[in-house]
Coordinates of C-alpha atoms in Angstrom, one line a residue:
Chain A
M63 CA -0.1 -0.1 0.2
M64 CA 2.7 2.1 1.1
F65 CA 4.8 1.5 -2.7
L66 CA 1.4 2.5 -4.5
G67 CA 1.1 5.7 -2.2
F68 CA 5.3 6.1 -3.5
C69 CA 3.6 4.9 -7.1
F70 CA 0.9 7.5 -6.8
N71 CA 2.7 10.9 -6.0
L72 CA 5.1 10.2 -8.9
F73 CA 2.4 9.5 -11.6
F74 CA 0.2 12.6 -10.2
S75 CA 3.6 15.2 -10.9
T76 CA 4.0 13.5 -14.6
I77 CA 0.3 14.1 -15.7
V78 CA 0.3 17.3 -14.2
A79 CA 3.8 18.0 -16.2
F80 CA 2.2 16.4 -19.2
Y81 CA -0.9 18.8 -19.1
L82 CA 0.6 21.5 -18.7
F83 CA 3.3 21.2 -21.9
R84 CA 1.7 19.1 -24.0
P85 CA 0.9 21.4 -26.6
L86 CA 4.5 22.0 -26.4
F87 CA 5.9 18.8 -26.9
V88 CA 3.4 17.9 -29.2
S89 CA 4.3 20.9 -31.3
L90 CA 7.7 20.2 -31.5
G91 CA 6.8 16.8 -32.6
F92 CA 7.7 14.4 -29.7
S93 CA 5.8 11.0 -29.5
M94 CA 3.2 10.0 -27.1
A95 CA 5.4 7.8 -25.7
A96 CA 8.5 10.9 -25.4
I97 CA 5.9 13.0 -24.2
I98 CA 5.0 10.6 -21.0
G99 CA 9.2 10.5 -20.4
L100 CA 9.6 14.9 -20.9
S101 CA 6.9 14.3 -18.1
Y102 CA 8.1 12.8 -15.7
F103 CA 11.6 15.1 -15.8
S104 CA 9.6 18.1 -16.1
G105 CA 6.7 17.1 -13.6
L106 CA 9.2 16.5 -11.0
G107 CA 11.1 20.0 -11.9
I108 CA 7.4 21.9 -11.2
V109 CA 7.6 19.9 -7.6
T110 CA 11.0 21.5 -7.0
Q111 CA 9.4 24.6 -8.0
I112 CA 6.5 24.1 -5.6
F113 CA 8.7 23.5 -2.7
T114 CA 10.9 26.3 -3.4
T115 CA 8.5 28.5 -3.6
L116 CA 6.0 27.6 -0.8
W117 CA 9.5 28.0 1.0
I118 CA 10.3 31.2 0.0
F119 CA 6.5 32.4 1.3
G120 CA 7.1 30.7 5.0
I121 CA 4.0 28.0 3.8
P122 CA 4.9 24.3 5.5
I123 CA 6.0 21.6 3.0
T124 CA 3.5 19.4 3.0
F125 CA 1.8 16.9 1.0
L126 CA -1.6 18.5 1.5
T127 CA 0.1 22.3 0.2
V128 CA 2.2 20.6 -2.7
S129 CA -0.8 18.4 -3.5
T130 CA -3.7 21.3 -3.6
I131 CA -0.7 22.9 -5.9
L132 CA -0.5 20.1 -8.7
A133 CA -3.9 19.9 -8.4
V134 CA -4.6 23.6 -9.3
L135 CA -2.2 23.4 -11.8
L136 CA -3.6 19.7 -13.3
G137 CA -7.1 22.1 -13.9
A138 CA -5.2 24.4 -15.5
G139 CA -4.1 22.0 -17.6
I140 CA -6.9 20.4 -18.5
I141 CA -9.0 22.9 -19.0
N142 CA -6.6 24.3 -21.8
N143 CA -5.7 21.2 -23.0
P144 CA -8.7 18.9 -22.8
L145 CA -7.5 16.8 -26.3
L146 CA -5.7 13.9 -26.1
V147 CA -3.5 14.1 -29.3
Q148 CA -2.2 11.4 -31.3
D149 CA 0.5 9.2 -31.4
R150 CA 2.1 9.3 -34.3
T151 CA 4.3 6.3 -33.6
A152 CA 2.2 4.8 -35.0
V153 CA 3.6 2.9 -38.6
S154 CA 2.4 0.6 -40.6
G155 CA 3.2 -3.0 -40.5
S156 CA 3.7 -2.9 -44.4
N157 CA 6.4 -0.1 -44.5
I158 CA 9.4 -2.0 -42.3
S159 CA 11.5 -4.4 -44.4
M160 CA 12.5 -8.0 -42.8
A161 CA 16.0 -6.9 -41.4
E162 CA 14.2 -3.9 -39.9
K163 CA 12.1 -6.5 -38.3
F164 CA 14.7 -8.7 -37.4
I165 CA 16.9 -5.6 -35.9
S166 CA 13.8 -4.4 -33.6
A167 CA 13.1 -7.4 -32.2
A168 CA 16.3 -8.6 -31.2
V169 CA 17.2 -4.7 -29.5
I170 CA 14.0 -5.2 -28.0
I171 CA 14.6 -8.0 -26.4
Y172 CA 17.9 -7.0 -25.1
I173 CA 16.1 -3.8 -24.3
T174 CA 13.9 -5.6 -22.5
I175 CA 16.2 -7.9 -20.5
N176 CA 18.5 -4.2 -19.3
I177 CA 15.2 -3.1 -18.5
I178 CA 14.2 -5.8 -16.2
I179 CA 18.0 -5.7 -14.7
V180 CA 17.7 -2.3 -13.8
F181 CA 14.4 -2.3 -12.2
M182 CA 15.3 -5.2 -10.4
S183 CA 18.5 -4.1 -9.0
A184 CA 17.2 -1.0 -7.9
L185 CA 14.2 -2.7 -6.1
S186 CA 16.2 -4.8 -4.1
L187 CA 18.2 -2.6 -2.6
P188 CA 17.3 0.5 0.3
V189 CA 19.4 3.5 -0.6
F190 CA 23.0 2.5 0.7
A191 CA 25.7 4.7 -1.9
W192 CA 27.3 7.3 0.7
D193 CA 27.1 10.4 -1.2
S194 CA 23.6 9.3 -2.1
I195 CA 22.7 9.0 1.9
T196 CA 25.0 12.7 2.6
S197 CA 23.6 14.8 0.5
E198 CA 20.5 13.6 -0.9
A199 CA 18.5 10.9 1.6
Y200 CA 19.2 12.9 4.9
K201 CA 18.1 16.2 3.4
A202 CA 15.5 14.8 1.8
K203 CA 14.7 13.5 5.1
T204 CA 14.8 16.8 6.7
V205 CA 12.2 17.9 4.3
F206 CA 9.9 15.5 4.9
Y207 CA 9.7 15.5 8.5
T208 CA 10.5 19.5 9.4
G209 CA 8.6 20.6 5.9
S210 CA 11.0 23.4 5.6
L211 CA 13.6 23.4 3.7
T212 CA 16.2 25.8 6.0
Q213 CA 18.1 22.7 7.7
L214 CA 19.1 22.0 4.5
S215 CA 22.0 25.4 5.0
Q216 CA 23.1 23.2 8.0
A217 CA 23.6 19.6 6.3
F218 CA 26.7 19.0 4.3
Y219 CA 26.5 20.6 1.0
P220 CA 23.8 23.6 1.7
N221 CA 24.7 24.7 -2.0
F222 CA 24.6 21.5 -3.6
P223 CA 20.2 22.2 -5.6
F224 CA 17.3 19.9 -4.8
Y225 CA 16.1 18.6 -7.8
T226 CA 16.4 14.9 -6.9
L227 CA 15.9 15.4 -3.2
T228 CA 12.6 17.4 -3.2
A229 CA 12.0 13.7 -5.4
M230 CA 12.3 11.7 -3.2
T231 CA 10.5 13.8 -0.3
W232 CA 7.8 13.9 -2.6
G233 CA 7.9 9.9 -3.1
M234 CA 7.7 9.9 0.4
F235 CA 4.4 11.8 1.3
G236 CA 2.8 9.7 -1.0
Q237 CA 3.7 6.8 1.3
G238 CA 3.4 8.7 4.8
V239 CA 6.1 7.3 6.2
W240 CA 9.4 7.5 5.5
D241 CA 10.9 4.3 3.9
D242 CA 13.8 3.9 1.6
Q243 CA 13.2 0.5 0.4
Y244 CA 12.0 1.7 -2.6
M245 CA 13.6 5.2 -3.5
H246 CA 15.9 3.8 -6.5
L247 CA 12.2 3.6 -8.6
I248 CA 12.6 7.6 -9.2
F249 CA 16.0 6.9 -11.0
A250 CA 15.2 3.6 -12.4
L251 CA 11.9 5.7 -14.2
A252 CA 14.0 8.1 -14.9
F253 CA 16.0 5.5 -16.9
L254 CA 12.9 3.9 -18.3
A255 CA 11.8 8.0 -19.6
F256 CA 15.2 9.3 -21.2
T257 CA 15.2 6.0 -23.1
F258 CA 11.4 6.7 -24.8
I259 CA 13.1 10.2 -25.7
F260 CA 16.3 9.3 -26.8
F261 CA 14.6 6.5 -29.0
D262 CA 12.5 9.3 -30.5
V263 CA 15.2 11.8 -30.7
A264 CA 17.7 9.4 -32.6
R265 CA 15.0 8.3 -35.1
V266 CA 14.3 11.9 -36.0
I267 CA 17.7 13.1 -37.0
T268 CA 18.8 8.9 -38.3
S269 CA 16.5 6.8 -39.4
R270 CA 14.5 4.2 -37.4
L271 CA 16.3 1.5 -37.5
I272 CA 19.3 3.4 -36.7
A273 CA 17.5 4.6 -33.8
Y274 CA 17.2 1.1 -32.6
I275 CA 21.0 0.0 -33.0
A276 CA 21.1 4.0 -31.1
L277 CA 19.4 2.8 -28.0
L278 CA 21.7 -0.9 -27.8
L279 CA 24.5 2.0 -28.3
L280 CA 22.8 4.0 -25.3
F281 CA 22.4 0.6 -23.1
S282 CA 26.3 -0.5 -23.2
S283 CA 27.3 1.4 -20.8
N284 CA 28.1 -0.2 -17.6
L285 CA 27.7 2.8 -16.1
L286 CA 24.3 4.0 -17.0
I287 CA 23.0 0.7 -15.8
I288 CA 24.5 1.0 -12.4
H289 CA 23.9 4.9 -12.1
S290 CA 19.9 4.0 -12.9
T291 CA 19.6 1.7 -9.7
L292 CA 21.1 4.3 -7.3
S293 CA 20.0 7.1 -6.1
Y294 CA 22.9 9.9 -7.2
R295 CA 21.8 12.5 -9.4
D296 CA 23.6 11.6 -12.5
V297 CA 21.4 9.9 -14.7
F298 CA 18.7 13.2 -14.0
M299 CA 22.0 15.5 -14.9
M300 CA 22.9 13.3 -17.8
A301 CA 19.0 13.2 -18.5
H302 CA 18.4 17.5 -18.6
T303 CA 21.8 18.1 -20.2
S304 CA 21.4 15.9 -22.8
I305 CA 17.2 16.9 -24.0
C306 CA 18.6 20.9 -23.3
L307 CA 21.5 20.2 -26.0
I308 CA 19.1 18.1 -28.1
G309 CA 16.8 20.9 -28.2
I310 CA 19.5 23.3 -29.2
L311 CA 20.5 21.0 -32.2
L312 CA 16.6 20.8 -33.1
W313 CA 16.1 24.4 -33.3
G314 CA 18.6 24.3 -35.6
H315 CA 17.5 20.9 -37.6
K316 CA 13.8 21.7 -37.8
G317 CA 13.7 25.4 -37.3
N318 CA 11.5 25.5 -35.1
D319 CA 12.0 28.6 -32.6
R320 CA 9.8 26.5 -30.0
F321 CA 12.9 24.7 -29.4
I322 CA 14.3 27.0 -27.9
I323 CA 11.8 27.0 -25.2
F324 CA 12.2 23.2 -24.3
S325 CA 15.7 24.0 -23.9
A326 CA 16.3 26.5 -21.5
I327 CA 13.1 24.3 -19.5
F328 CA 16.1 21.6 -19.5
C329 CA 18.9 23.7 -18.8
A330 CA 16.7 25.2 -15.6
L331 CA 15.9 21.6 -14.5
S332 CA 20.2 21.1 -15.5
L333 CA 20.4 23.6 -12.5
L334 CA 18.4 22.4 -10.5
T335 CA 19.9 19.6 -10.1
K336 CA 24.0 19.5 -10.2
L337 CA 26.3 22.3 -9.2
E338 CA 27.9 21.0 -12.7
G339 CA 24.9 22.7 -14.3
L340 CA 26.6 25.9 -13.7
P341 CA 29.9 25.8 -16.4
Y342 CA 27.8 23.6 -19.1
F343 CA 25.7 27.0 -19.3
P344 CA 27.7 28.7 -21.0
V345 CA 28.1 26.0 -23.5
Y346 CA 24.7 25.9 -24.0
L347 CA 25.0 29.7 -25.1
L348 CA 27.8 28.7 -26.9
M349 CA 25.2 25.9 -28.6
I350 CA 22.8 29.1 -30.1
L351 CA 24.9 30.9 -31.4
L352 CA 26.9 27.9 -33.0
T353 CA 23.5 26.3 -34.7
G354 CA 22.2 30.1 -35.3
V355 CA 25.4 30.8 -37.8
L356 CA 25.7 27.5 -38.6
Y357 CA 22.1 27.0 -40.1
R358 CA 22.8 30.7 -41.3
K359 CA 19.8 31.7 -39.3
T360 CA 20.0 35.3 -39.0
F361 CA 21.4 38.4 -36.1
K362 CA 18.1 38.8 -35.0
N363 CA 16.9 35.3 -34.7
I364 CA 19.9 34.3 -33.0
F365 CA 19.8 37.0 -30.4
N366 CA 16.3 37.0 -30.0
A367 CA 16.8 32.7 -28.9
L368 CA 19.8 33.6 -26.8
I369 CA 17.1 36.3 -24.8
R370 CA 14.6 33.9 -24.6
F371 CA 16.8 30.8 -23.7
L372 CA 18.6 33.0 -20.8
C373 CA 15.2 34.7 -19.6
I374 CA 13.2 31.5 -19.1
S375 CA 15.7 29.1 -17.8
F376 CA 16.8 31.9 -15.0
I377 CA 13.5 32.7 -14.2
I378 CA 12.7 28.5 -13.9
Y379 CA 16.2 28.9 -11.6
F380 CA 15.2 32.0 -9.7
P381 CA 13.7 30.9 -6.5
F382 CA 16.6 28.0 -6.1
Q383 CA 19.2 31.7 -6.2
I384 CA 16.6 32.7 -3.7
F385 CA 16.9 30.4 -1.5
K386 CA 20.6 30.5 -2.0
F387 CA 20.9 34.3 -1.1
T388 CA 18.3 33.5 2.1
V389 CA 20.3 30.7 3.7
G390 CA 24.4 32.2 2.3
A391 CA 24.8 29.3 0.6
G392 CA 27.7 30.0 -1.9
D393 CA 28.1 28.3 -5.2
G394 CA 31.5 25.7 -4.4
G395 CA 34.4 25.5 -4.5
W396 CA 35.3 26.1 -8.4
A397 CA 38.2 28.3 -7.0
A398 CA 39.6 25.9 -4.6
H399 CA 43.6 25.9 -4.0
V400 CA 45.5 23.1 -5.4
V401 CA 47.3 21.0 -3.2
G402 CA 50.8 19.8 -4.7
R403 CA 53.3 21.9 -6.9
E404 CA 53.2 19.9 -9.9
G405 CA 54.3 22.4 -13.4
P406 CA 52.0 22.5 -15.9
M407 CA 53.1 20.2 -18.1
M408 CA 52.9 17.4 -15.7
R409 CA 49.0 18.6 -14.9
F410 CA 48.5 18.5 -18.5
A411 CA 50.0 14.8 -18.2
M412 CA 48.2 13.7 -15.6
I413 CA 44.9 15.1 -16.4
S414 CA 45.4 13.6 -20.5
E415 CA 46.5 9.8 -18.6
R416 CA 42.9 10.1 -16.2
F417 CA 40.7 10.9 -19.1
Y418 CA 42.1 7.6 -21.2
N419 CA 42.1 5.6 -18.1
E420 CA 38.3 6.4 -18.1
L421 CA 37.8 7.0 -21.8
F422 CA 39.3 4.0 -22.8
L423 CA 40.5 1.1 -20.2
W424 CA 37.8 1.0 -16.6
G425 CA 34.9 -1.4 -17.3
N426 CA 32.5 1.8 -16.8
W427 CA 31.8 1.9 -21.4
N428 CA 31.4 -0.3 -23.4
I429 CA 35.6 -1.6 -24.7
L430 CA 34.3 0.0 -28.5
F431 CA 32.7 2.8 -27.4
W432 CA 34.9 5.1 -26.9
P433 CA 37.2 4.5 -29.8
M434 CA 33.9 4.0 -32.2
V435 CA 33.2 7.9 -31.3
M436 CA 36.7 8.7 -32.2
I437 CA 36.4 6.6 -35.2
S438 CA 32.6 8.4 -36.6
S439 CA 34.5 11.6 -36.1
L440 CA 37.0 11.0 -38.0
I441 CA 34.3 9.9 -40.9
L442 CA 32.5 12.9 -40.2
L443 CA 35.2 15.4 -40.4
V444 CA 36.6 13.8 -43.6
V445 CA 33.5 12.0 -45.5
Y446 CA 30.6 14.4 -44.0
R447 CA 31.6 17.9 -43.3
K448 CA 29.1 19.5 -44.8
D449 CA 26.4 17.8 -42.1
K450 CA 25.7 20.0 -39.8
L451 CA 24.2 18.3 -37.7
G452 CA 27.0 15.7 -37.2
V453 CA 29.8 18.4 -36.5
L454 CA 27.5 20.0 -34.3
L455 CA 27.3 16.8 -32.2
L456 CA 31.0 16.6 -32.3
I457 CA 31.2 20.3 -31.3
S458 CA 29.2 19.9 -28.1
I459 CA 31.0 17.2 -27.2
L460 CA 33.9 18.7 -27.0
F461 CA 33.1 22.0 -25.2
F462 CA 32.1 19.8 -22.7
F463 CA 35.5 18.0 -22.8
S464 CA 37.0 21.0 -22.7
V465 CA 35.0 22.2 -19.7
Y466 CA 36.2 19.6 -17.8
W467 CA 39.5 19.8 -19.0
L468 CA 40.1 23.5 -17.8
T469 CA 38.3 23.1 -14.6
F470 CA 41.1 20.6 -13.4
F471 CA 43.4 22.3 -15.2
C472 CA 42.7 25.4 -14.0
T473 CA 40.9 25.2 -10.1
G474 CA 41.0 23.0 -7.9
S475 CA 39.3 19.8 -8.8
F476 CA 42.5 19.1 -9.9
N477 CA 42.6 17.5 -6.3
S478 CA 40.7 14.7 -7.6
I479 CA 42.6 13.6 -10.5
R480 CA 44.9 12.7 -7.9
A481 CA 42.6 10.3 -5.6
D482 CA 41.2 7.0 -6.1
W483 CA 37.9 8.1 -6.1
C484 CA 37.5 10.9 -8.3
S485 CA 34.9 9.8 -10.8
I486 CA 35.5 11.1 -13.8
S487 CA 33.1 8.6 -16.0
R488 CA 29.8 10.2 -14.1
Y489 CA 30.8 13.8 -15.5
F490 CA 30.8 12.2 -18.9
M491 CA 27.7 10.3 -18.0
H492 CA 26.1 13.6 -18.7
F493 CA 27.0 13.9 -22.3
Y494 CA 27.2 10.9 -23.2
P495 CA 24.0 10.9 -25.5
L496 CA 25.3 13.1 -27.6
A497 CA 28.4 10.4 -28.2
V498 CA 25.3 7.5 -29.2
L499 CA 24.1 10.0 -31.2
L500 CA 27.3 10.8 -32.9
I501 CA 27.7 7.5 -33.7
S502 CA 24.5 7.5 -35.1
R503 CA 24.5 10.0 -37.5
V504 CA 27.3 9.3 -39.3
L505 CA 26.3 5.1 -39.4
F506 CA 22.8 6.8 -40.6
L507 CA 25.2 9.1 -43.1
T508 CA 27.3 6.0 -44.5
Y509 CA 23.7 3.9 -44.5
E510 CA 21.5 6.1 -46.3
S511 CA 24.7 7.2 -48.6
R512 CA 25.4 3.5 -49.5
Chain B
M14 CA 41.9 -15.5 -18.4
F15 CA 41.8 -12.0 -20.5
K16 CA 39.8 -10.1 -18.0
V17 CA 38.0 -7.7 -21.5
F18 CA 33.9 -7.4 -19.8
D19 CA 33.3 -6.0 -16.4
F20 CA 30.4 -5.5 -14.8
N21 CA 32.1 -4.2 -11.0
C22 CA 28.7 -2.7 -9.4
G23 CA 31.5 -0.4 -7.6
Y24 CA 28.9 2.4 -6.3
N25 CA 30.5 4.9 -8.1
G26 CA 30.5 3.1 -11.3
C27 CA 32.5 0.5 -12.7
F28 CA 35.9 0.7 -11.4
V29 CA 38.2 -1.7 -13.1
P30 CA 41.7 -1.9 -12.8
L31 CA 43.2 -1.3 -16.2
S32 CA 44.7 -4.0 -18.2
Q33 CA 47.4 -5.1 -21.2
T34 CA 44.7 -7.2 -23.4
K35 CA 42.0 -4.5 -23.1
E36 CA 44.9 -1.8 -24.1
L37 CA 45.9 -3.9 -26.6
L38 CA 42.4 -4.8 -28.2
I39 CA 41.2 -1.2 -28.3
F40 CA 44.6 -0.4 -29.9
S41 CA 44.7 -3.1 -32.6
F42 CA 40.7 -1.6 -34.0
C43 CA 41.4 1.6 -33.9
L44 CA 45.0 1.6 -36.2
T45 CA 42.8 -1.5 -38.3
Y46 CA 40.1 0.8 -38.7
V47 CA 42.8 4.3 -39.6
F48 CA 45.3 1.9 -41.8
L49 CA 42.0 0.6 -44.0
F50 CA 40.4 4.3 -44.1
F51 CA 43.5 6.3 -45.1
F52 CA 45.6 3.1 -47.1
K53 CA 42.9 1.3 -48.3
K54 CA 40.3 3.4 -49.3
K55 CA 39.4 2.2 -52.9
C56 CA 39.1 -1.5 -51.8
I57 CA 37.4 -1.1 -48.2
S58 CA 34.9 2.1 -48.6
H59 CA 34.6 3.9 -45.1
Q60 CA 31.0 2.2 -45.3
A61 CA 31.7 -0.5 -45.2
L62 CA 34.1 0.3 -42.0
M63 CA 31.9 2.1 -40.4
I64 CA 29.2 -0.7 -40.4
A65 CA 31.7 -3.8 -39.7
G66 CA 32.9 -1.3 -36.5
I67 CA 29.7 -1.3 -35.5
V68 CA 28.7 -5.2 -36.2
V69 CA 32.4 -6.2 -33.7
M70 CA 30.6 -3.1 -31.3
V71 CA 27.1 -4.9 -30.5
I72 CA 28.9 -8.3 -30.9
T73 CA 30.4 -7.3 -27.6
L74 CA 26.8 -6.7 -26.0
L75 CA 26.5 -10.6 -25.6
P76 CA 29.1 -10.9 -23.3
Q77 CA 28.5 -7.9 -21.2
T78 CA 24.7 -8.8 -21.0
F79 CA 25.4 -12.0 -19.3
L80 CA 27.5 -10.2 -16.8
R81 CA 25.1 -8.1 -15.5
L82 CA 22.8 -11.0 -15.6
A83 CA 25.5 -12.9 -13.5
A84 CA 25.8 -9.6 -10.8
L85 CA 22.3 -9.2 -11.0
E86 CA 21.2 -13.3 -10.2
E87 CA 23.9 -12.9 -7.2
R88 CA 22.2 -9.5 -5.6
A89 CA 18.9 -11.4 -5.7
S90 CA 20.6 -14.5 -4.2
I91 CA 21.9 -12.3 -1.0
Y92 CA 19.3 -10.1 -0.7
L93 CA 15.3 -11.8 -2.3
P94 CA 14.8 -13.3 1.4
M95 CA 15.4 -10.8 3.2
S96 CA 13.2 -8.2 4.9
A97 CA 14.2 -4.4 3.9
V98 CA 15.6 -4.1 7.6
E99 CA 17.8 -7.3 6.8
K100 CA 19.2 -6.0 4.0
R101 CA 19.7 -2.7 6.3
A102 CA 21.6 -4.5 8.8
R103 CA 23.4 -6.4 6.6
L104 CA 24.6 -3.7 4.7
F105 CA 25.0 -0.9 7.1
G106 CA 25.8 -3.0 10.5
E107 CA 25.9 -1.3 13.8
P108 CA 25.2 2.0 13.2
Y109 CA 22.3 0.8 11.4
V110 CA 21.1 -1.6 14.1
F111 CA 21.8 1.2 16.9
S112 CA 19.4 3.7 15.5
L113 CA 16.4 1.4 14.9
Q114 CA 16.7 0.8 18.4
A115 CA 17.7 4.0 19.6
T116 CA 14.4 5.7 17.7
H117 CA 11.7 2.9 18.0
L118 CA 12.4 4.5 22.5
L119 CA 13.3 7.5 21.5
P120 CA 10.5 8.5 19.1
G121 CA 10.1 12.5 17.8
R122 CA 12.5 15.3 17.4
H123 CA 14.8 15.6 19.5
S124 CA 18.8 17.4 18.9
A125 CA 21.1 15.8 19.8
R126 CA 25.0 15.1 20.6
L127 CA 27.2 12.3 19.2
V128 CA 29.8 11.3 21.5
T129 CA 32.7 8.6 19.8
D130 CA 36.0 7.6 19.7
I131 CA 36.1 6.5 16.1
N132 CA 37.1 9.2 14.0
L133 CA 34.4 10.7 12.2
Q134 CA 36.7 12.7 9.9
E135 CA 38.8 10.4 7.6
G136 CA 38.1 6.5 6.3
D137 CA 35.8 5.1 7.9
G138 CA 34.3 7.4 10.1
W139 CA 33.1 9.3 7.6
G140 CA 30.8 6.9 6.4
I141 CA 29.7 5.4 10.4
N142 CA 29.2 9.2 10.8
D143 CA 26.6 9.8 7.7
R144 CA 24.9 6.9 8.5
L145 CA 23.9 7.4 11.8
A146 CA 22.9 10.6 11.3
Y147 CA 20.7 9.7 8.7
Y148 CA 18.8 6.8 10.3
L149 CA 19.2 8.2 14.3
Y150 CA 16.7 11.0 11.9
P151 CA 14.2 13.0 13.5
I152 CA 16.7 11.9 16.1
D153 CA 19.4 15.2 15.4
I154 CA 22.9 15.0 15.8
R155 CA 24.0 17.8 13.2
I156 CA 21.9 21.0 13.6
H157 CA 22.4 21.8 17.0
S158 CA 25.2 19.5 18.3
G159 CA 27.7 21.0 20.0
T160 CA 25.5 24.1 20.9
G161 CA 24.4 23.0 24.1
K162 CA 20.6 23.0 23.1
E163 CA 20.4 19.3 22.3
D164 CA 18.5 17.4 24.8
V165 CA 19.8 13.9 23.8
L166 CA 23.6 12.4 23.8
I167 CA 24.1 9.3 21.7
Y168 CA 27.3 7.2 22.4
F169 CA 28.5 5.5 20.0
H170 CA 31.5 3.0 19.8
K171 CA 32.7 5.4 23.4
D172 CA 34.9 4.0 25.9
K173 CA 33.2 4.0 29.7
A174 CA 30.6 5.9 28.1
V175 CA 28.6 5.7 31.4
Q176 CA 31.8 7.5 33.3
F177 CA 31.4 11.2 30.3
L178 CA 27.3 11.2 31.2
P179 CA 26.7 14.3 32.3
K180 CA 24.6 14.3 35.6
D181 CA 21.4 15.7 34.2
Y182 CA 21.3 12.8 31.6
K183 CA 19.3 9.3 32.5
I184 CA 20.2 6.4 30.5
I185 CA 17.5 6.1 28.0
F186 CA 19.2 2.6 26.4
K187 CA 22.5 0.9 26.7
P188 CA 23.2 -2.2 24.8
S189 CA 26.7 -2.3 25.4
D190 CA 29.1 -0.6 27.6
I191 CA 30.4 1.3 24.7
D192 CA 26.8 2.9 23.2
L193 CA 24.3 3.9 24.9
V194 CA 21.5 6.5 24.4
A195 CA 20.8 9.5 27.0
A196 CA 18.3 12.3 27.1
R197 CA 18.7 15.5 29.2
K198 CA 16.2 15.4 32.5
G199 CA 12.9 16.7 31.9
A200 CA 13.0 17.1 28.8
L201 CA 11.2 14.1 27.7

């Protein structure tokens, strides 16, 4: 019964976002499955906003207050958009070739097995990882018992954004008592939701057949599978970062200006999920600029897109900024002191070695994944350099690598390069789906041009 | 046996020792690819190379999936028959069991101070502190700890704990000589 309450709350926030954002998602051409996936992420974002707004106005954060606001939003959404959309994914069987049927069947079996692995692993254990207890579950528990965000300022990492911890508290409100036995479900569902979205996007920028292969490649990461069964923020961060970037690229590719609004929403969600959202923000802005230039958009169009992106993401992020300002939480230790006396060359060598090890030798990815990314990039640059989408995907991946390279080279984060516990792969996972899309895009260009 | 595919469920992902086999495999793959791409362009098209690369990669998914299934089977065989309390007791050991009993005997919200001989600043101490804080909550050992506002004292792995107990506190729960929960008289 408790588990049902937990699931009900996750469903409730999803259905509210579904009705509120459906016109936007439909206008962008997403399928019904992808819209449900997007609603899951944005629904939990709405919950975060409600928690923060209630706290700002001094109203207790309880199941009653939060669900009342959600019910009002749901009512507004239903009144505005009463009709369900038709799923555009319906494809008549006669259009699909035998080879495609065989490949899709094999991929669906593979994916089903992996989704079962993820859900069974996620539900088999309560919250147990150190980071999740310290920076999420403990804080979520204080919000659950006190009905306020004030105590977060005195807990560990007061400056950490609280998208995931509000999701945890919201789930627990549904249960009525704090029991973290099924907490990992939130993260497994995020993985499933992202799978729907990713497949839809891959199908838009490649073909149906290659989208299936893209799913295979996505699921080939051990790190992603493991993180979908743990209560770490990184699966959500991966989803928000990738969806934001994909939205920017599709803005150029499809020419629909509403993609900027869509990207801005997910940019704000990435800012609300992890501190890494802040250094990613310039990447998003640069990618809007580059996409606009490459797709030959007018100066006015690019300028409008940038302003719109900045305003929307700032408005969504603003309540959290009020929280941080009120409780006196800073933005973290980006300029922390560097321990050790390594010169620039030594630093360069150490960071290179670490990146190389994490990308190529550790079991976080399929053994051939990053070599395939390199090979795809080579083919793209030599043969298909005129493909704007492929080039932009490659540039965005290089930007993300540069962000981490510069961060490690110039700030105190370099200390973690020396430590065994450093988890750079987790950061790489945030843009890993973009690398999968890059391989898929090159495969599509190759396959189509045969 | 060459260990090329791994699925070690570390809490941060899969930390796997570097293996020369893996390095050799990756580099021979890349070198063959680049060689064929640049020097044999006339007889082997880049299309064939790209598709061959994907096929090789997809084939490697099979052993990977079997390892994932084996890891799930191992986890299920241990944890499936257990209740939630048993799972946590196995995962977190003493801090969890102690916290569970303490919260049963002291229901409701309390401000507490943790007194221990364990060094909470390094090694396992970090984890113990966090687990105690999490599982003891709503007995809060973080917010008012050491400010004098606390109404509960938690002695965990404190040698001769009773000797350190202030006079205005009474013992609520004492599972051993080194573990003890005490509350300020009149505060409850």
